[in-house]
PDB file of C-alpha atoms in Angstrom:
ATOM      1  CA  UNK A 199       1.194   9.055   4.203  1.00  0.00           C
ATOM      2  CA  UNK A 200       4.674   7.775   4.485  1.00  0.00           C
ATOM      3  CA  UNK A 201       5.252   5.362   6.693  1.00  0.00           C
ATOM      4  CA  UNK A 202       8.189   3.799   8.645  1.00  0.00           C
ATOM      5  CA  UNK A 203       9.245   0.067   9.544  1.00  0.00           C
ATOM      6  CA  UNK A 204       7.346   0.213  12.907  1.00  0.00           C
ATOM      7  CA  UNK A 205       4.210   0.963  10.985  1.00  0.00           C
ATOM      8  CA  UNK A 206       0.831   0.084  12.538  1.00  0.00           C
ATOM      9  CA  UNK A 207      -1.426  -0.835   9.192  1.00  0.00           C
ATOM     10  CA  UNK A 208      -1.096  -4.047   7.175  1.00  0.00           C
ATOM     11  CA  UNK A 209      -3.216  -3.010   4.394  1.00  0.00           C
ATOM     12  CA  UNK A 210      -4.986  -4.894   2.122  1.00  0.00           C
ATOM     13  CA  UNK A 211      -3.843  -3.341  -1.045  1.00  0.00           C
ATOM     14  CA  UNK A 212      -4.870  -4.990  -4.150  1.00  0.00           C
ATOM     15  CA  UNK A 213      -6.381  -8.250  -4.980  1.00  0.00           C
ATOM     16  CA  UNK A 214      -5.363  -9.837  -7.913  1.00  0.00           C
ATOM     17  CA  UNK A 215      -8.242 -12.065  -9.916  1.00  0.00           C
ATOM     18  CA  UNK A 216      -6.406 -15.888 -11.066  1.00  0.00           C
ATOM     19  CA  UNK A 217      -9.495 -15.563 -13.803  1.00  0.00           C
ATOM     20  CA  UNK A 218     -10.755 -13.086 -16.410  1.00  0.00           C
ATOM     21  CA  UNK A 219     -13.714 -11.558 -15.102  1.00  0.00           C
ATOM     22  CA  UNK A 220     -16.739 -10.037 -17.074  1.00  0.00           C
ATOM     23  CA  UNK A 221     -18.878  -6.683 -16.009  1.00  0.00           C
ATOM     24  CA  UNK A 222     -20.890  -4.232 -18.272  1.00  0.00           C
ATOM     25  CA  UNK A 223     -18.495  -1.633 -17.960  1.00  0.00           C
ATOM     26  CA  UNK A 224     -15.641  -3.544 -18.982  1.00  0.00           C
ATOM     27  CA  UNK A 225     -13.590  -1.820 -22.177  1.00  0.00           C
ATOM     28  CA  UNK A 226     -11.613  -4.300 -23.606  1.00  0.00           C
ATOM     29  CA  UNK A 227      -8.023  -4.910 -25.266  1.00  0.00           C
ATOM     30  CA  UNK A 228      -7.596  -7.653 -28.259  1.00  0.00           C
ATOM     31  CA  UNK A 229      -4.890  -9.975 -27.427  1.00  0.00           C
ATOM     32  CA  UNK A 230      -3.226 -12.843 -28.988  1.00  0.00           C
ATOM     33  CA  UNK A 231      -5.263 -15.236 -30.929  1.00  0.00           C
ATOM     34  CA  UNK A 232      -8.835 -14.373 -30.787  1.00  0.00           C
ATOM     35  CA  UNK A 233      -8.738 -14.068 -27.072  1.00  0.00           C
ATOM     36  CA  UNK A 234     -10.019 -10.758 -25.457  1.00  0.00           C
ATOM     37  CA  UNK A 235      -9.787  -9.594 -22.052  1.00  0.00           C
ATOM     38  CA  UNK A 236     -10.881  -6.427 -20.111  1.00  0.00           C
ATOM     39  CA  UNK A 237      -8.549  -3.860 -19.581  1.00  0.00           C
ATOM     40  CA  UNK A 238     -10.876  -2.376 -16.596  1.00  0.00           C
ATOM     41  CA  UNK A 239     -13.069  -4.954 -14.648  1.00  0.00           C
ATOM     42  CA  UNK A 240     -15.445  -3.410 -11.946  1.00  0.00           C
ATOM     43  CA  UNK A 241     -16.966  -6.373  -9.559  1.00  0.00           C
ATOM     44  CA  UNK A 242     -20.209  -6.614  -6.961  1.00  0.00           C
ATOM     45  CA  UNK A 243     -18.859  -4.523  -4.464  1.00  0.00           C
ATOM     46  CA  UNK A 244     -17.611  -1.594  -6.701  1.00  0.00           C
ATOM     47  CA  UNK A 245     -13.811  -2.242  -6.904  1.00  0.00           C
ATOM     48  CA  UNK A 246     -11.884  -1.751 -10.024  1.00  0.00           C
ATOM     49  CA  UNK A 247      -9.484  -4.230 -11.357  1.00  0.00           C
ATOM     50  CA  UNK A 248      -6.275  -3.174 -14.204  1.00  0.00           C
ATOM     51  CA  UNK A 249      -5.557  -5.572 -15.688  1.00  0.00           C
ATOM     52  CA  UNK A 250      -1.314  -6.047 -15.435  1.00  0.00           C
ATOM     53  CA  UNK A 251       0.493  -7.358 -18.908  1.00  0.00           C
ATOM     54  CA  UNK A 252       3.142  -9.967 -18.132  1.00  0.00           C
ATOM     55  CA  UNK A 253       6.609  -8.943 -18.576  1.00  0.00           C
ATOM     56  CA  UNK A 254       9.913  -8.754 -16.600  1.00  0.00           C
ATOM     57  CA  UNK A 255      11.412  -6.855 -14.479  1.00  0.00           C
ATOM     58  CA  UNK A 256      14.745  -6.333 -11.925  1.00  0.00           C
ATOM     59  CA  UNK A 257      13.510  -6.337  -8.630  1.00  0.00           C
ATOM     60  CA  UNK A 258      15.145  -5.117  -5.808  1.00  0.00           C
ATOM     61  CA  UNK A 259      16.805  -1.942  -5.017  1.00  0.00           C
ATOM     62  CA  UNK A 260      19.374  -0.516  -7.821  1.00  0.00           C
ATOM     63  CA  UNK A 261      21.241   1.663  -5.732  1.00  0.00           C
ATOM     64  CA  UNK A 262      23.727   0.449  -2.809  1.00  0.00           C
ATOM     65  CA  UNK A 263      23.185  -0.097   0.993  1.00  0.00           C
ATOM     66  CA  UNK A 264      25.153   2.759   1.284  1.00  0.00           C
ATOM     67  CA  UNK A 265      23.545   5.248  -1.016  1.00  0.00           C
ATOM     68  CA  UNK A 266      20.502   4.760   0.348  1.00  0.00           C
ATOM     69  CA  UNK A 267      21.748   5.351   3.721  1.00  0.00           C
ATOM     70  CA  UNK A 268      23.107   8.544   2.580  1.00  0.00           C
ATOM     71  CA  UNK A 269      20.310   9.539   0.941  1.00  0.00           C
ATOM     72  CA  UNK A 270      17.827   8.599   4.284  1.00  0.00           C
ATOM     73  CA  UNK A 271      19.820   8.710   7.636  1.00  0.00           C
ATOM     74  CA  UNK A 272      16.544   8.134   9.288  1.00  0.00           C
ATOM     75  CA  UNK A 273      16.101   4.656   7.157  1.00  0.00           C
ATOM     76  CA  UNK A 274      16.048   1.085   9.752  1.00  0.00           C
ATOM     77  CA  UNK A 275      19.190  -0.559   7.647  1.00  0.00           C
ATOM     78  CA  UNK A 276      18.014  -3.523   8.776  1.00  0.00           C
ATOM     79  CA  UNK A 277      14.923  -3.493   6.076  1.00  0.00           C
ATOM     80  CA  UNK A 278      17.898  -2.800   3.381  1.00  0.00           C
ATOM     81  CA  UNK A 279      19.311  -6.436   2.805  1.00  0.00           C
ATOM     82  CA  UNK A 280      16.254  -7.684   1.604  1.00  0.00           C
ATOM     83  CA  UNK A 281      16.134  -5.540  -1.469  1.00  0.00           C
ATOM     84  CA  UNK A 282      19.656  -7.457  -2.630  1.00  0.00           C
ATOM     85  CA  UNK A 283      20.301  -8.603  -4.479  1.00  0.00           C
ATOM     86  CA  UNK A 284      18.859  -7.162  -7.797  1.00  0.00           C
ATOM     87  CA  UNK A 285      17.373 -10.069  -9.884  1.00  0.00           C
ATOM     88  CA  UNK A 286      15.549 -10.366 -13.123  1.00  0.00           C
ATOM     89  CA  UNK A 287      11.904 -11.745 -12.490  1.00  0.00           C
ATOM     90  CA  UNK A 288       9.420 -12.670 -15.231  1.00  0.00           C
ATOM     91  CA  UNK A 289       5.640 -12.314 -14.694  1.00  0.00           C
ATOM     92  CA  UNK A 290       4.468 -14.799 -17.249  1.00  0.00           C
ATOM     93  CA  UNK A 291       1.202 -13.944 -17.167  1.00  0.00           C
ATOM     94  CA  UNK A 292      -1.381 -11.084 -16.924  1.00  0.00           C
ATOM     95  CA  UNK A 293      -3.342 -10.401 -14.089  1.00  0.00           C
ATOM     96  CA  UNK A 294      -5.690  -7.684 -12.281  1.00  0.00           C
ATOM     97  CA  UNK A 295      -4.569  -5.957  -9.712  1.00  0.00           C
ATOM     98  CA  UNK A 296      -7.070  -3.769  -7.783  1.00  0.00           C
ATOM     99  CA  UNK A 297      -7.077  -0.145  -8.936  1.00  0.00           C
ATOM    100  CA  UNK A 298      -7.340   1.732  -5.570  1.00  0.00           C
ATOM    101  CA  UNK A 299      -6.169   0.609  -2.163  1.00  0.00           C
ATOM    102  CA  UNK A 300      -9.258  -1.727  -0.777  1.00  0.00           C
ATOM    103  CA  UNK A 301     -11.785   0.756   1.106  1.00  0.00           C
ATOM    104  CA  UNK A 302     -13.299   1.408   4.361  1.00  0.00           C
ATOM    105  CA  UNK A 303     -16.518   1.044   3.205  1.00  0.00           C
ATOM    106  CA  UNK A 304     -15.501  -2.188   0.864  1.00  0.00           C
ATOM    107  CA  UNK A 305     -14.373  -3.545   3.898  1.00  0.00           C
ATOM    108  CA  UNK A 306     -16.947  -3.196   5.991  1.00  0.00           C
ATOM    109  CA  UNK A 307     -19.275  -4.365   3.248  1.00  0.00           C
ATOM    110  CA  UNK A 308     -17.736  -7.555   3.767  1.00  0.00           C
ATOM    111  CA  UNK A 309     -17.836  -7.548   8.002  1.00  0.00           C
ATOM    112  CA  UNK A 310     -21.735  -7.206   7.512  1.00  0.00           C
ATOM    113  CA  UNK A 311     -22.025  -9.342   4.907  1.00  0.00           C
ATOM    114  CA  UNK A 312     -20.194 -12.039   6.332  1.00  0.00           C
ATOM    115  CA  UNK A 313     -20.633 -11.571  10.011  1.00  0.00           C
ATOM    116  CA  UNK A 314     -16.533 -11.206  10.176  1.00  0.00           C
ATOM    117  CA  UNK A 315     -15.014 -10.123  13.061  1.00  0.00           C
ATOM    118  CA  UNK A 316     -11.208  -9.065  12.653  1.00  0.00           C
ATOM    119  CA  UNK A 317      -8.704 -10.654  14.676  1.00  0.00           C
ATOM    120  CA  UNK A 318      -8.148  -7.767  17.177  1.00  0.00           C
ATOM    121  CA  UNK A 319     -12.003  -7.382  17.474  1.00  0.00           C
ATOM    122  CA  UNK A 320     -11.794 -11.012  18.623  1.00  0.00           C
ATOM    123  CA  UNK A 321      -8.681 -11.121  20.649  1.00  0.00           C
ATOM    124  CA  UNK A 322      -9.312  -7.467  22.623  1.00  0.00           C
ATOM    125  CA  UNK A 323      -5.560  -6.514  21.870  1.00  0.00           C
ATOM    126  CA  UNK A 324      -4.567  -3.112  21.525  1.00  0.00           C
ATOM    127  CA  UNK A 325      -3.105  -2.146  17.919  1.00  0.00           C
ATOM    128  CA  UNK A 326       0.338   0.190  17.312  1.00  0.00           C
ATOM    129  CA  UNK A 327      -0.985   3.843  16.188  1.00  0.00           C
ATOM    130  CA  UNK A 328      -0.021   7.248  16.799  1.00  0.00           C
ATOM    131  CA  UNK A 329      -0.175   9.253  19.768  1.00  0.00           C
ATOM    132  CA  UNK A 330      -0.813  12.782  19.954  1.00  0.00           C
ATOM    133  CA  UNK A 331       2.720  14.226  19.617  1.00  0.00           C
ATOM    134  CA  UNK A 332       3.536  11.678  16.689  1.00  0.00           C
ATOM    135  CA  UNK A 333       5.032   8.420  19.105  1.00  0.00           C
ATOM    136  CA  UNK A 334       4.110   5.510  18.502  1.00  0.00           C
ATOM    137  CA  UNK A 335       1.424   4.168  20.921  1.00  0.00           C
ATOM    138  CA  UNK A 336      -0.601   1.268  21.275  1.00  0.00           C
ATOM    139  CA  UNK A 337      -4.290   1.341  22.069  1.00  0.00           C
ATOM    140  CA  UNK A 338      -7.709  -1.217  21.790  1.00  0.00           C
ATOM    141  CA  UNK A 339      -9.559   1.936  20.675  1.00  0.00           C
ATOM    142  CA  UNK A 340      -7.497   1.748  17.478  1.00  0.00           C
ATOM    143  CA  UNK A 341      -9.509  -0.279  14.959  1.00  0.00           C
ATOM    144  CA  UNK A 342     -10.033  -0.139  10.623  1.00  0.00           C
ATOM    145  CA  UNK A 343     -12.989   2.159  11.531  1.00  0.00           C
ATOM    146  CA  UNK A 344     -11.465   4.071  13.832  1.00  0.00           C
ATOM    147  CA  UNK A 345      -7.695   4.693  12.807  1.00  0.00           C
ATOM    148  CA  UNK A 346      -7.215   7.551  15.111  1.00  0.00           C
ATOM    149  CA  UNK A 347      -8.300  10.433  12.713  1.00  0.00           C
ATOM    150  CA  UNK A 348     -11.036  11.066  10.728  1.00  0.00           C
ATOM    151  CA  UNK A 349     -11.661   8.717   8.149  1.00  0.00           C
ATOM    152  CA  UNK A 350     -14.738   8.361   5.491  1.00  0.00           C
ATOM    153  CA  UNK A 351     -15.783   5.028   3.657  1.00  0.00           C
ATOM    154  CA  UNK A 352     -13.540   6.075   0.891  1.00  0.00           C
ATOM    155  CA  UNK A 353     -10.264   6.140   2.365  1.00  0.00           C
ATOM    156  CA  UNK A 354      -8.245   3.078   2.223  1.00  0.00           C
ATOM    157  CA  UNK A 355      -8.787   0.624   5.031  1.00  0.00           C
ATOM    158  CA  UNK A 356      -5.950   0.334   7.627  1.00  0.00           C
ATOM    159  CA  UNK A 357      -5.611  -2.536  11.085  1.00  0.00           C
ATOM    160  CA  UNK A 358      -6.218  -5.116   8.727  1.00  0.00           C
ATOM    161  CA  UNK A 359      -4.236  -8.670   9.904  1.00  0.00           C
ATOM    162  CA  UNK A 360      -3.445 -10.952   7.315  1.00  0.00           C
ATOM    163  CA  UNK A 361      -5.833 -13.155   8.757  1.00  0.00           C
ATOM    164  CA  UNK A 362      -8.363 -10.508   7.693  1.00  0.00           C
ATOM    165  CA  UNK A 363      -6.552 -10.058   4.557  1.00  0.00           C
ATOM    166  CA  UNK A 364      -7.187 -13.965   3.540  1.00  0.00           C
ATOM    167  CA  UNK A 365     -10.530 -14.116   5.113  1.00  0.00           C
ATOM    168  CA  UNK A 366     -11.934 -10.437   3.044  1.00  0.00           C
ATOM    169  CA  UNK A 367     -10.625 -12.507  -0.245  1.00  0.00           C
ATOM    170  CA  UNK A 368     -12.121 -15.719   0.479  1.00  0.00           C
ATOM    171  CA  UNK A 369     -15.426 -14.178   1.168  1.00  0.00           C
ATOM    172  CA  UNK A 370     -15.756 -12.290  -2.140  1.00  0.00           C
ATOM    173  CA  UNK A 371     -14.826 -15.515  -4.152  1.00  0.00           C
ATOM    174  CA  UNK A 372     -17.050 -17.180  -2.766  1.00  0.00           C
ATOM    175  CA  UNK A 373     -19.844 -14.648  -3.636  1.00  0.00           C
ATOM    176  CA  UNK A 374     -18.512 -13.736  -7.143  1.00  0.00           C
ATOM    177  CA  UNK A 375     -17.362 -17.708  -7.919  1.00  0.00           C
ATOM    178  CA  UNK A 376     -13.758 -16.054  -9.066  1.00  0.00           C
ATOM    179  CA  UNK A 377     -10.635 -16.604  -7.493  1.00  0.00           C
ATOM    180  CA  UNK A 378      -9.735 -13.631  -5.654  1.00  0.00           C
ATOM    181  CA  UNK A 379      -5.921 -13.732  -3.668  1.00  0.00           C
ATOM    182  CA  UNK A 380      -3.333 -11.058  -2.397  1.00  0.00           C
ATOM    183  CA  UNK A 381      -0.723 -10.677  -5.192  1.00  0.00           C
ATOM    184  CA  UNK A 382       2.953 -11.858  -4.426  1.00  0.00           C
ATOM    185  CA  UNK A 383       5.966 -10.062  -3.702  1.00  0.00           C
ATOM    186  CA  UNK A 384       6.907  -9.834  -7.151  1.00  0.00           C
ATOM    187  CA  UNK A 385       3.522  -8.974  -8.680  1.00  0.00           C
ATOM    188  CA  UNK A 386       3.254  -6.194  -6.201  1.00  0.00           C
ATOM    189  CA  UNK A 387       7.012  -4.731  -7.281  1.00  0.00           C
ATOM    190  CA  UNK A 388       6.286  -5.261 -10.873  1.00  0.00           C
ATOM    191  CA  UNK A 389       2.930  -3.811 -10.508  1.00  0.00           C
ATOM    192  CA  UNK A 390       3.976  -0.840  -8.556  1.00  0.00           C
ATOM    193  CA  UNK A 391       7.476   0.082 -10.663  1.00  0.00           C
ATOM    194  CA  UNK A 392       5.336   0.010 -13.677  1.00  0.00           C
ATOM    195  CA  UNK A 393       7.780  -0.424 -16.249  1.00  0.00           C
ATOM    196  CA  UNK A 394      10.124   2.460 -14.138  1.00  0.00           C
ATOM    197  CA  UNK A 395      13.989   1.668 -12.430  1.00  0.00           C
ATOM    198  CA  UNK A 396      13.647   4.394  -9.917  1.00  0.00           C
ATOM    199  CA  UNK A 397      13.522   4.582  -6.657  1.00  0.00           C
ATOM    200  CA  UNK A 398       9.841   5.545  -7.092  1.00  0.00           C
ATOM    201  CA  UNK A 399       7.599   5.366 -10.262  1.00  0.00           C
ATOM    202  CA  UNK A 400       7.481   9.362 -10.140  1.00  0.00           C
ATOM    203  CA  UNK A 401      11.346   9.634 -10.400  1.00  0.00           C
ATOM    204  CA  UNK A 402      14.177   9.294  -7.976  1.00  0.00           C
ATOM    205  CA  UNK A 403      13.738  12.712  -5.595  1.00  0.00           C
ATOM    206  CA  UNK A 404      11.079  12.111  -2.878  1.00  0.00           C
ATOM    207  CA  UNK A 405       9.871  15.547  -3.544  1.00  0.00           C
ATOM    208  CA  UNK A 406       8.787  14.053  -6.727  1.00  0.00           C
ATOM    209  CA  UNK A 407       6.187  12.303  -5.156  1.00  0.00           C
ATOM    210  CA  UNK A 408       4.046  15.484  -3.952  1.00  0.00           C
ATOM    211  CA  UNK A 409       1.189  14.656  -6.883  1.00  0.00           C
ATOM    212  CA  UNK A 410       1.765  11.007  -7.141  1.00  0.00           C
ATOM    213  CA  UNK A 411       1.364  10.234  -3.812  1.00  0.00           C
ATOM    214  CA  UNK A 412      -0.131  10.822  -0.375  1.00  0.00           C
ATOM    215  CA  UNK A 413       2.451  11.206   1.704  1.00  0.00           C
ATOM    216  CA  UNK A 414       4.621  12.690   5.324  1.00  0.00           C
ATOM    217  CA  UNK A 415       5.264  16.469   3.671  1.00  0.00           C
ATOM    218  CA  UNK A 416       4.082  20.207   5.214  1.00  0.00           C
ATOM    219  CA  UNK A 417       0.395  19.213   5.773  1.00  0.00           C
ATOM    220  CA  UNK A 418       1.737  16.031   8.105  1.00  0.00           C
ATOM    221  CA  UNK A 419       4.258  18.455   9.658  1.00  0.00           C
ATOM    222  CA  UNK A 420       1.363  21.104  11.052  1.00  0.00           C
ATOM    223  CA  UNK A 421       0.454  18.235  12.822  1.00  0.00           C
ATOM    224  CA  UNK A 422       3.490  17.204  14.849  1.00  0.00           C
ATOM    225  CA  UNK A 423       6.049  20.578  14.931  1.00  0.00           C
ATOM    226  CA  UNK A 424       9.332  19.611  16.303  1.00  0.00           C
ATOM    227  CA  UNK A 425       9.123  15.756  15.620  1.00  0.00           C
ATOM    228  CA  UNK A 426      11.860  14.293  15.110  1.00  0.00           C
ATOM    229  CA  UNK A 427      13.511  10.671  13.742  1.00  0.00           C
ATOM    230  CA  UNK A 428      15.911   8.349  14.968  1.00  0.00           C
ATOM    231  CA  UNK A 429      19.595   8.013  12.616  1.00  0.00           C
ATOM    232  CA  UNK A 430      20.689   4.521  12.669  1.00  0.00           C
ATOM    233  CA  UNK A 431      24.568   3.751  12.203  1.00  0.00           C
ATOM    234  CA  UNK A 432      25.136   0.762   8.899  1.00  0.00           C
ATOM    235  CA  UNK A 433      24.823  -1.419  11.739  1.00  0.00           C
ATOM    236  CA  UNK A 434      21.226  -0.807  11.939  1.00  0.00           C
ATOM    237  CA  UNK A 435      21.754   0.814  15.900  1.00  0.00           C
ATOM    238  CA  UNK A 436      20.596   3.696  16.845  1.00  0.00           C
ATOM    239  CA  UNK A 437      23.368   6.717  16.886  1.00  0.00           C
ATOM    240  CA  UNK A 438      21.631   8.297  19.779  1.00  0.00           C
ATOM    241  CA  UNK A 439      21.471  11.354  17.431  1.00  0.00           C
ATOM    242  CA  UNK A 440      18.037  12.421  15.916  1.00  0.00           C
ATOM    243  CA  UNK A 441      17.407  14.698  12.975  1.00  0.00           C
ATOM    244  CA  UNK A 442      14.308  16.971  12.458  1.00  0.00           C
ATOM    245  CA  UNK A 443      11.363  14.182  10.584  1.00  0.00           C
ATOM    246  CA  UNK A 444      12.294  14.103   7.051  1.00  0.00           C
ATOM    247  CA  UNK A 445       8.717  16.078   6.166  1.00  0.00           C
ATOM    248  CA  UNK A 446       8.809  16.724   2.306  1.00  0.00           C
ATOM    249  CA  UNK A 447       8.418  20.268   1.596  1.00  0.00           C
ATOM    250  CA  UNK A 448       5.358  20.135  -0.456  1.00  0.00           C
ATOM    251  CA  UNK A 449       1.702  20.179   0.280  1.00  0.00           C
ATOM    252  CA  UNK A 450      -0.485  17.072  -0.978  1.00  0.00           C
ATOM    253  CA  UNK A 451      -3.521  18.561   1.225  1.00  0.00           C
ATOM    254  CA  UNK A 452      -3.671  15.588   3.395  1.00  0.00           C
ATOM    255  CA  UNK A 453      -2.330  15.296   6.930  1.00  0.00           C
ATOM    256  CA  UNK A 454      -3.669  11.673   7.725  1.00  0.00           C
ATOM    257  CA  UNK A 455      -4.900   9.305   4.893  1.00  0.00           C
ATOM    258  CA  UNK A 456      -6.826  10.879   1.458  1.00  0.00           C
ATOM    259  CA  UNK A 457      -9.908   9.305  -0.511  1.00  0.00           C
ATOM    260  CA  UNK A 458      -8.647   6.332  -2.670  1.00  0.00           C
ATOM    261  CA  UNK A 459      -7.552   7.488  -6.825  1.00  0.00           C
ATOM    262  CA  UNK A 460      -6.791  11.324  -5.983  1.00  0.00           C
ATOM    263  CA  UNK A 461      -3.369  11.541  -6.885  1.00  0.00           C
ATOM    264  CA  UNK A 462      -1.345  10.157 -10.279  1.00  0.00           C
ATOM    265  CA  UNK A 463      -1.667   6.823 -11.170  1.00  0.00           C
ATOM    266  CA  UNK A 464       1.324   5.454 -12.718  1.00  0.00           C
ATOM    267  CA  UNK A 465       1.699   3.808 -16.085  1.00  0.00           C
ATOM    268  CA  UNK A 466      -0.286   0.691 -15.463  1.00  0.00           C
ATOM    269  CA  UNK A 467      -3.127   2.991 -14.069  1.00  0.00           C
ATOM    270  CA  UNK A 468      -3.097   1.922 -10.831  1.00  0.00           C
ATOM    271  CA  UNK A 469      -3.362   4.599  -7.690  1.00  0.00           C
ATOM    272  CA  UNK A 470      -1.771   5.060  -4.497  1.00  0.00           C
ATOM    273  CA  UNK A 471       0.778   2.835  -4.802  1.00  0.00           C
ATOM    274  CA  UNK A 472       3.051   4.841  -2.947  1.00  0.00           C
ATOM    275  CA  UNK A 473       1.954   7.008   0.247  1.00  0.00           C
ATOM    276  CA  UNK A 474      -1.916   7.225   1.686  1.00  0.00           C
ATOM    277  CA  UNK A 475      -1.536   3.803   3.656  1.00  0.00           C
ATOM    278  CA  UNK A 476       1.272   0.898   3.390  1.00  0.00           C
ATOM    279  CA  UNK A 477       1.327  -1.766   1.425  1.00  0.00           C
TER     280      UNK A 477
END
């Protein structure tokens, strides 16, 4: 799904292992010297780690505030400046980065397991989702097991704090003895662009994405008709004006979020790093 600036899911993406790590299924890649390390690692609980070459990278955006402006009335311009300006960054050394988007039913291997209870669990706060008509509402019913759709143990796991983020890493290095973290900024970008400049690793046309990525298009649209989205002057205020929802035209069969790894990877073999939830 594609998501805005007011999003309601902080999702724990990918977890990146500080270590190499060793499983039975693990196919390997010779690298310098006589070291050796996994290209695939699958741990305890069933996730799949890539491992990421270092390398470097420009981060940031490559097009102009106001090209992309153009390009996406409907864009908050105030989430623009931080993607300037464009700077070389050098990842100088390899890592694994988690193959699908973290799971449901990883997840809630860990609440058992650990006795966890997520921050809003604790606090009884309501959590930002979406109402029936597409606004954005805020509810305690809205939890990472009940998103406000239907959802199955494979989809990825949304209404995750970073609290919850930290504390779901901590707990499975402590039961694998390997350093488990969130990956940085940087690692993230690098990770994602996979080698690409564009504006997505499928290309530079968001229509491009239908394949690659779970995402707003026709499916989503069935399920609000007439919704529409905000345009923002290059002040970052609201014009007062709205525009129909920028709904790509294609169909990715998926109105809400889709089982982890069913679209395109891109060229480091990692899934859904676009669309299904945000990162």
């Amino acid at each position: 799904m594609q998501r805005t600036a007011r999003c309601w899911i902080l999702v724990l993406i990918a977890v990146s292992a500080a270590v190499g790590l060793s499983s039975p299924e693990n196919k390997s890649r010779s690298t310098s010297g006589d070291r050796t390390e996994p290209d695939v690692i699958t741990n305890s609980i069933g996730m799949k780690l890539v491992r990421i070459p270092a390398g470097e990278f420009m981060m940031g955006a490559e097009e102009d505030r106001d090209a992309t402006m153009n390009a996406f009335p409907s864009a908050d311009p105030a989430l623009l400046p931080r993607e300037w300006p464009r700077h070389k960054v050098r990842i100088t050394k390899s890592f694994y980065m988690g193959e699908y988007e973290v799971t449901l039913g990883q997840f809630m291997t860990f609440l058992r397991e650990a006795g966890y209870k997520i921050d809003a669990e604790r606090d009884g706060k309501p959590m930002t989702g979406y109402g029936k008509n597409g606004e954005i509402i805020e509810s305690t019913a809205f939890r990472p097991w009940a998103p406000g759709w239907k959802i199955e143990p494979d989809h990825p796991v949304g209404y995750v704090s970073w609290n919850d983020a930290l504390a779901f890493c901590d707990w499975l290095s402590r039961k694998e003895d390997k350093k488990y973290r969130l990956p940085t900024e940087a690692e993230w970008e690098y990770a994602c662009r996979a080698g690409t400049s564009s504006r997505y690793h499928s290309g530079n046309d968001p229509e491009e994405l239908i394949g690659s990525a779970n995402v707003a298009d026709a499916d989503r649209a069935a399920e609000f008709p007439g919704k529409k989205a905000d345009v923002f002057d290059k002040s970052g205020k609201k014009t007062g004006k709205q525009i129909p929802y920028p709904f790509l035209s294609g169909h990715d069969g998926y109105a809400w979020t889709a089982p982890v790894g069913r679209f395109r990877p891109n060229r480091f073999g990692l899934y859904d790093m676009h669309g299904n939830s945000w990162e």
